[in-house]
Amino acid sequence: MTSSELWTRATADRYDAEEAETSSAAVLGPTLAFLAELVGDGRALEFAIGTGRVGVPLRERGVPVVGIELSEHMAAVLRRKIDEDMLPVVIGDMATTVVPGEFTLVYLVYNTITNLLTQDEQVECFRNAARHLSPGGRFVIELGVPPLRFLPPGQVAVPFDVSEGHLGFDTFDLVEQILVSHHFTRDGDDDDGRYRRDNSRHRYAWPAELDLMARIAGLELERRVAGWDGAPFTQDCAKHISVWRKPT
């Protein structure tokens, strides 16, 4: 078991509704096209597959997908959408769990590598990806760039969403590279003023740090872009999609 926090049944049951926008065809289209091109005629392994936001539609495109998921509650929501024989899911952590066979693609989206709260565990995640890849296969990560440029001296919090139904901000421990995401989400009727409070801990990592983790695992950086549409990655980008390749 890694340091990742387990998703509860209540969180799993409302996850898809809260992520409806990121699950739309307009948002997912470029993601699925990017991943399908990389997997080619092979198989894909998704670390932390969750409720299948990406894995299920990728399988529906004809790509053989296997998932690893730590939370049984998240996997149970996925199982309502697709049968085990169509998309197998193994319950376990993404740093140490091994599934049978080799894959041309291992992918980890939506900042989820930060659920591993130590550098050692993140290194082991890269090693686990390399362990599953066939020669020439790729490991893909989607991850935000730490927004530390927005922190003036003495400030420890950065807002990332201020909207009618949600207030979100991150607080930072700069020594341990830990951020805590705080969420206040409107709960119930719009007029009753109730908000649900949630928070989650993450270990943020810089692109160069990930490249070193990849090198330790025997992988080589192939490309880094700003998004699933392939736009160039620059110093002003809020996130990156990075692709590392296992040498042949």
CSV table of C-alpha atoms in Angstrom, one decimal:
chain,number,residue,atom,x,y,z
A,1,MET,CA,0.0,0.0,0.0
A,2,THR,CA,1.3,3.4,-0.9
A,3,SER,CA,0.6,6.7,0.7
A,4,SER,CA,-2.2,7.5,-1.7
A,5,GLU,CA,-5.5,8.5,0.1
A,6,LEU,CA,-8.4,6.1,-0.6
A,7,TRP,CA,-11.5,7.5,-2.3
A,8,THR,CA,-14.6,6.8,-0.3
A,9,ARG,CA,-17.9,5.4,-1.6
A,10,ALA,CA,-19.6,8.8,-1.3
A,11,THR,CA,-16.8,10.5,-3.3
A,12,ALA,CA,-16.8,7.7,-6.0
A,13,ASP,CA,-20.6,7.9,-6.4
A,14,ARG,CA,-20.5,11.7,-7.1
A,15,TYR,CA,-17.3,11.8,-9.1
A,16,ASP,CA,-18.8,11.4,-12.5
A,17,ALA,CA,-21.4,14.1,-11.9
A,18,GLU,CA,-18.7,16.5,-10.7
A,19,GLU,CA,-16.4,15.8,-13.6
A,20,ALA,CA,-19.1,16.0,-16.3
A,21,GLU,CA,-17.3,18.8,-18.1
A,22,THR,CA,-14.0,17.0,-18.3
A,23,SER,CA,-15.9,13.9,-19.5
A,24,SER,CA,-17.5,15.6,-22.4
A,25,ALA,CA,-16.7,14.6,-26.0
A,26,ALA,CA,-15.3,18.0,-26.7
A,27,VAL,CA,-12.8,17.7,-23.9
A,28,LEU,CA,-12.0,14.0,-24.2
A,29,GLY,CA,-11.7,13.9,-28.0
A,30,PRO,CA,-8.1,15.1,-28.2
A,31,THR,CA,-7.1,13.0,-25.2
A,32,LEU,CA,-8.4,9.8,-26.8
A,33,ALA,CA,-6.9,10.6,-30.2
A,34,PHE,CA,-3.5,11.3,-28.6
A,35,LEU,CA,-3.5,8.0,-26.6
A,36,ALA,CA,-4.9,5.9,-29.5
A,37,GLU,CA,-2.2,7.1,-31.8
A,38,LEU,CA,0.5,6.1,-29.3
A,39,VAL,CA,-0.9,2.7,-28.5
A,40,GLY,CA,-1.1,1.7,-32.2
A,41,ASP,CA,-2.0,-2.0,-32.5
A,42,GLY,CA,-1.0,-2.8,-29.0
A,43,ARG,CA,-2.6,-2.7,-25.5
A,44,ALA,CA,-2.9,0.2,-23.1
A,45,LEU,CA,-2.6,0.1,-19.3
A,46,GLU,CA,-4.1,3.0,-17.3
A,47,PHE,CA,-2.7,3.6,-13.8
A,48,ALA,CA,-5.4,4.9,-11.4
A,49,ILE,CA,-8.2,4.3,-13.9
A,50,GLY,CA,-10.8,5.5,-11.4
A,51,THR,CA,-14.4,5.4,-12.7
A,52,GLY,CA,-13.2,5.0,-16.3
A,53,ARG,CA,-13.5,8.6,-17.5
A,54,VAL,CA,-10.7,8.0,-20.0
A,55,GLY,CA,-10.4,4.2,-20.1
A,56,VAL,CA,-14.0,3.3,-21.0
A,57,PRO,CA,-14.3,5.6,-24.1
A,58,LEU,CA,-10.8,4.5,-25.1
A,59,ARG,CA,-11.9,0.9,-25.0
A,60,GLU,CA,-15.0,1.9,-27.0
A,61,ARG,CA,-12.7,3.2,-29.7
A,62,GLY,CA,-11.3,-0.4,-30.0
A,63,VAL,CA,-8.2,0.0,-27.9
A,64,PRO,CA,-7.6,-3.0,-25.5
A,65,VAL,CA,-7.4,-1.4,-22.0
A,66,VAL,CA,-6.5,-2.8,-18.6
A,67,GLY,CA,-6.7,-0.7,-15.5
A,68,ILE,CA,-5.1,-0.5,-12.0
A,69,GLU,CA,-7.1,1.2,-9.3
A,70,LEU,CA,-6.5,1.6,-5.6
A,71,SER,CA,-10.1,2.4,-4.6
A,72,GLU,CA,-12.6,-0.4,-4.8
A,73,HIS,CA,-15.4,2.1,-4.7
A,74,MET,CA,-14.1,3.9,-7.8
A,75,ALA,CA,-13.7,0.6,-9.6
A,76,ALA,CA,-17.2,-0.4,-8.7
A,77,VAL,CA,-18.5,2.7,-10.4
A,78,LEU,CA,-16.5,1.8,-13.5
A,79,ARG,CA,-17.9,-1.7,-13.5
A,80,ARG,CA,-21.4,-0.3,-13.9
A,81,LYS,CA,-20.3,0.9,-17.3
A,82,ILE,CA,-18.4,-2.0,-18.8
A,83,ASP,CA,-17.9,-5.7,-18.2
A,84,GLU,CA,-14.7,-7.2,-16.7
A,85,ASP,CA,-14.0,-9.2,-19.9
A,86,MET,CA,-14.1,-5.9,-21.9
A,87,LEU,CA,-12.0,-3.9,-19.5
A,88,PRO,CA,-10.2,-5.8,-16.7
A,89,VAL,CA,-9.3,-3.8,-13.6
A,90,VAL,CA,-6.9,-4.9,-10.9
A,91,ILE,CA,-7.3,-3.5,-7.4
A,92,GLY,CA,-3.9,-2.2,-6.2
A,93,ASP,CA,-1.6,0.8,-6.2
A,94,MET,CA,0.1,2.1,-9.3
A,95,ALA,CA,3.6,2.0,-7.8
A,96,THR,CA,3.9,-1.7,-7.1
A,97,THR,CA,0.9,-3.6,-8.6
A,98,VAL,CA,1.8,-5.8,-11.6
A,99,VAL,CA,-0.7,-7.1,-14.2
A,100,PRO,CA,0.0,-9.8,-16.8
A,101,GLY,CA,1.5,-9.1,-20.2
A,102,GLU,CA,3.2,-6.2,-21.9
A,103,PHE,CA,1.8,-3.0,-23.2
A,104,THR,CA,2.7,-0.4,-25.9
A,105,LEU,CA,1.2,2.3,-23.7
A,106,VAL,CA,1.0,3.1,-20.0
A,107,TYR,CA,-0.7,6.3,-19.1
A,108,LEU,CA,-1.5,8.3,-16.0
A,109,VAL,CA,-3.8,11.4,-16.4
A,110,TYR,CA,-5.3,14.3,-14.5
A,111,ASN,CA,-2.5,15.0,-12.1
A,112,THR,CA,-2.9,11.6,-10.4
A,113,ILE,CA,0.8,10.8,-9.9
A,114,THR,CA,0.7,13.5,-7.2
A,115,ASN,CA,-1.5,11.1,-5.2
A,116,LEU,CA,1.8,9.4,-4.3
A,117,LEU,CA,3.0,11.5,-1.5
A,118,THR,CA,6.7,10.7,-1.5
A,119,GLN,CA,9.4,11.0,-4.2
A,120,ASP,CA,10.4,7.4,-3.7
A,121,GLU,CA,6.8,6.2,-4.5
A,122,GLN,CA,6.7,8.4,-7.6
A,123,VAL,CA,10.0,6.9,-8.7
A,124,GLU,CA,8.5,3.4,-8.2
A,125,CYS,CA,5.6,4.4,-10.3
A,126,PHE,CA,7.9,5.2,-13.2
A,127,ARG,CA,9.7,1.9,-12.6
A,128,ASN,CA,6.3,0.1,-12.6
A,129,ALA,CA,5.4,1.7,-15.9
A,130,ALA,CA,8.7,0.6,-17.5
A,131,ARG,CA,8.2,-2.9,-16.1
A,132,HIS,CA,4.9,-3.2,-18.1
A,133,LEU,CA,6.1,-1.6,-21.3
A,134,SER,CA,7.3,-3.5,-24.3
A,135,PRO,CA,10.5,-2.2,-26.0
A,136,GLY,CA,9.6,1.0,-27.8
A,137,GLY,CA,6.5,1.5,-25.6
A,138,ARG,CA,5.5,4.8,-24.1
A,139,PHE,CA,4.6,6.2,-20.7
A,140,VAL,CA,2.4,9.3,-20.7
A,141,ILE,CA,1.6,11.6,-17.8
A,142,GLU,CA,-0.7,14.6,-17.7
A,143,LEU,CA,0.3,16.9,-14.9
A,144,GLY,CA,0.0,20.5,-13.8
A,145,VAL,CA,3.0,22.8,-13.4
A,146,PRO,CA,3.3,23.8,-9.8
A,147,PRO,CA,1.8,27.4,-9.6
A,148,LEU,CA,4.5,28.7,-7.3
A,149,ARG,CA,5.0,31.8,-9.4
A,150,PHE,CA,1.7,33.0,-7.9
A,151,LEU,CA,3.0,32.9,-4.4
A,152,PRO,CA,4.3,36.2,-3.1
A,153,PRO,CA,6.5,36.1,0.0
A,154,GLY,CA,4.6,35.1,3.0
A,155,GLN,CA,1.6,33.7,1.1
A,156,VAL,CA,0.8,29.9,1.2
A,157,ALA,CA,-2.4,29.7,-0.8
A,158,VAL,CA,-3.3,29.9,-4.5
A,159,PRO,CA,-6.9,29.9,-5.7
A,160,PHE,CA,-7.6,27.7,-8.8
A,161,ASP,CA,-11.4,28.1,-9.1
A,162,VAL,CA,-13.7,30.8,-7.9
A,163,SER,CA,-17.1,30.1,-9.4
A,164,GLU,CA,-20.8,30.2,-8.4
A,165,GLY,CA,-20.9,26.6,-7.3
A,166,HIS,CA,-17.3,26.0,-6.2
A,167,LEU,CA,-14.4,27.6,-4.5
A,168,GLY,CA,-11.0,25.8,-4.7
A,169,PHE,CA,-7.6,26.8,-3.5
A,170,ASP,CA,-4.2,25.0,-2.9
A,171,THR,CA,-2.0,25.5,0.2
A,172,PHE,CA,1.7,24.6,-0.1
A,173,ASP,CA,4.4,23.1,2.1
A,174,LEU,CA,7.4,24.2,0.0
A,175,VAL,CA,9.9,22.1,2.0
A,176,GLU,CA,8.1,18.7,1.5
A,177,GLN,CA,6.6,19.6,-1.9
A,178,ILE,CA,3.2,18.9,-0.6
A,179,LEU,CA,0.1,20.8,-1.6
A,180,VAL,CA,-3.4,20.4,-0.1
A,181,SER,CA,-6.3,21.1,-2.4
A,182,HIS,CA,-9.3,22.6,-0.6
A,183,HIS,CA,-12.8,22.5,-2.1
A,184,PHE,CA,-15.9,24.2,-1.0
A,185,THR,CA,-18.7,22.9,-3.3
A,186,ARG,CA,-22.3,24.1,-3.2
A,187,ASP,CA,-24.4,21.3,-1.7
A,188,GLY,CA,-28.1,21.1,-1.9
A,189,ASP,CA,-30.5,23.9,-3.2
A,190,ASP,CA,-28.9,27.0,-4.5
A,191,ASP,CA,-30.8,29.1,-1.9
A,192,ASP,CA,-29.9,27.3,1.3
A,193,GLY,CA,-26.3,28.5,1.4
A,194,ARG,CA,-24.8,25.0,2.2
A,195,TYR,CA,-21.4,24.1,1.0
A,196,ARG,CA,-19.5,20.7,1.3
A,197,ARG,CA,-15.9,21.0,2.3
A,198,ASP,CA,-13.3,18.5,1.0
A,199,ASN,CA,-9.5,18.4,0.8
A,200,SER,CA,-6.8,16.1,-0.6
A,201,ARG,CA,-3.1,16.0,-0.2
A,202,HIS,CA,-0.7,15.8,-3.2
A,203,ARG,CA,3.1,15.8,-3.8
A,204,TYR,CA,3.8,18.2,-6.7
A,205,ALA,CA,6.7,17.6,-9.0
A,206,TRP,CA,8.4,19.6,-11.7
A,207,PRO,CA,8.9,18.4,-15.3
A,208,ALA,CA,12.6,18.2,-14.9
A,209,GLU,CA,12.1,16.1,-11.8
A,210,LEU,CA,9.9,13.7,-13.7
A,211,ASP,CA,12.5,13.4,-16.4
A,212,LEU,CA,15.1,12.3,-13.8
A,213,MET,CA,12.6,9.7,-12.5
A,214,ALA,CA,12.1,8.4,-16.0
A,215,ARG,CA,15.9,8.1,-16.5
A,216,ILE,CA,16.1,6.1,-13.2
A,217,ALA,CA,13.5,3.8,-14.7
A,218,GLY,CA,15.3,3.5,-18.0
A,219,LEU,CA,13.0,5.6,-20.0
A,220,GLU,CA,13.8,8.5,-22.3
A,221,LEU,CA,11.9,11.7,-22.9
A,222,GLU,CA,10.3,11.7,-26.3
A,223,ARG,CA,8.2,14.9,-26.2
A,224,ARG,CA,6.5,17.3,-24.0
A,225,VAL,CA,3.5,19.4,-25.0
A,226,ALA,CA,1.1,21.9,-23.4
A,227,GLY,CA,-2.0,19.8,-23.9
A,228,TRP,CA,-3.6,16.9,-25.7
A,229,ASP,CA,-3.9,19.0,-28.8
A,230,GLY,CA,-0.1,19.0,-29.1
A,231,ALA,CA,0.5,22.7,-28.6
A,232,PRO,CA,4.1,23.7,-27.7
A,233,PHE,CA,5.1,23.6,-24.1
A,234,THR,CA,6.3,27.0,-22.8
A,235,GLN,CA,7.3,28.6,-19.5
A,236,ASP,CA,3.8,30.0,-19.2
A,237,CYS,CA,1.9,26.7,-19.5
A,238,ALA,CA,-0.2,25.6,-16.6
A,239,LYS,CA,0.2,21.9,-17.4
A,240,HIS,CA,2.1,19.5,-19.6
A,241,ILE,CA,1.6,16.2,-21.3
A,242,SER,CA,4.9,14.3,-21.2
A,243,VAL,CA,5.8,11.1,-23.2
A,244,TRP,CA,8.7,8.9,-22.3
A,245,ARG,CA,9.8,6.0,-24.4
A,246,LYS,CA,11.3,2.6,-23.4
A,247,PRO,CA,14.4,2.0,-25.6
A,248,THR,CA,14.2,-0.9,-28.0
